[in-house]
Amino acid sequence: MVDKGDDPPEESVEEELEDAREARSGPRIEFYGGPAASAVPIALFIGWAIFQTGLLRISDTTGLVAGMLVSLIVGMFLAKGDWKNYANTIFEGMTQRVAATAIVAWLWAGMFAQTIQDGQFVGGLVWAADALSVGPALFPAVTFILAALLATGIGTGYGTTIAFSGLFFPAGVLVGANPVLLFGAILSGAVFGDNLAPVSDTTIVSAVTQDSDIGGVVASRFKYALVAASLAFVSYLVAGSVMPTVNVAGAANVLGEQANPLGLIHLVSIGIVIFTAVRGRHIVEAISWGIIVAAIANVAFDLASVAEMIVFRAPENVAAAQSLSWLPFVTTVPAGSDQVGIGGSIYTGAQGFFPLIVLTLLIVAGARIMIRGGGFAAIQEFLLARVATNVRRAETTMVLGTASVNAMITINTAAEIAIAPYVARIGERFNINGYRRANILDANTSALGYIFPWAGGVLVGYVQIQSLVGSENFEWFTRELVVNPAEVWPFVFHGWFLFAVFIVSALTGFGLEYTTDRESEEVARV
């Protein structure tokens, strides 16, 4: 996410864009084989990811980390001359703000989701689903709508994916909803919010890079988003009624044990996060208030103890531990026990994302190498010279270009920043309005960022779902219920429909506006 505090959000976006400009204008890396060879690390990683998750069905984030490390090493052997420049570029990429902002959002959202999960919010959802007769066929469609509302409110699709994967996903599976379809519905809701939320980083980047005001950009993209969302909602209704449901062993007993209407008190925690974010506060501040309120509610309503949220398990032969064991967050365990350490929702909510954080930093580093090596520039120059020869082709090039970059850079904001200058160049050549360019740029980076199995949006949800296995709160949740990222991509309906809407728009001219049609600071309501 971007800053939402006292400074305008555009300021942090400008810093990210300046970093991108410096990357393009910084010292070039020469490769054997020319600029195309700079894409080898990213291309090898994608191949590794497809082989691991798609062919072998091994869903292991640490395995993807190894794949990216190997890919970067292979790329180094293709670099000409001193490898110092190549190595320094890896460091530069790993320190980019665009990666850090995503990581911070993951950590805070993970802690928040785990805290209200331990506070029996899932039990509240189970109770509400039963009371409202929301069965397995309807649950994915309802989840899509609610996830879309949350993502639009707080402006972070990643945070929404984490929260819903840890809360709505187990509740839906327990009710009997198809796990793959349910995960797809969560990702679709995240796409909707990332694309439409005025406070979303992708919305701000798309507006700033195309010299357009945020209000006008958001207002002008409603027609595209709502068409795609309507088709997606109907698709989830249809798919929910025809796809096989799941039957968790002993589900009736588990439903009875977990159903707890008091868990719905955490709707207040979620409401506070949305309210605080919409009021313009930084997403870290907004989620922090949600964590504080959730923790207080857990203790006040006896939903979770302090030790369930944070606990220090010290060896019993440590004198200080014995003297402090009266504290609610300190306990002693036998010396040498594998239980020695720190636990609780605050700890585990963040811990699960550590491998993904490393992977994200390495991927952004690989993208920086491709930028410094001229790979991105070569692709875009080819598109400008050979493909974008008229307005229809120009817009189609913009749509497909953003899609291809998102296939290589799995963090959607980073992909958007990389492709934005070329979208602006193509659009300006044919006098395409800034609102239209911003909409094409944002819709496709938002959509594709939650579809590819190796995409950041998919992996954060997968990590959260994987953490349910072996959890004390979900003893019934077995590894067989974990969704492989390679299985969910066809069911991210809103992402696919949003992509299709812009393909059709580019080919037919639907919604096309030229620079003379509207002033950039005019907030249109069309």
Coordinates of C-alpha atoms in Angstrom, one line a residue, residues 120 122-124 126-127 130 174 254-262:
Q120 CA -13.6 -17.2 16.7
V122 CA -14.8 -18.0 11.6
G123 CA -17.3 -19.5 14.1
G124 CA -19.3 -16.4 13.7
V126 CA -20.4 -20.4 10.2
W127 CA -23.2 -19.4 12.5
D130 CA -26.4 -21.3 8.8
L174 CA -16.7 -26.2 6.4
V254 CA -17.5 -29.4 13.8
L255 CA -20.2 -26.9 12.7
G256 CA -21.9 -27.3 16.0
E257 CA -18.7 -26.8 17.9
Q258 CA -17.5 -23.8 15.9
A259 CA -20.7 -21.9 15.4
N260 CA -20.5 -18.9 17.7
P261 CA -22.5 -15.8 17.0
L262 CA -20.3 -13.9 19.4

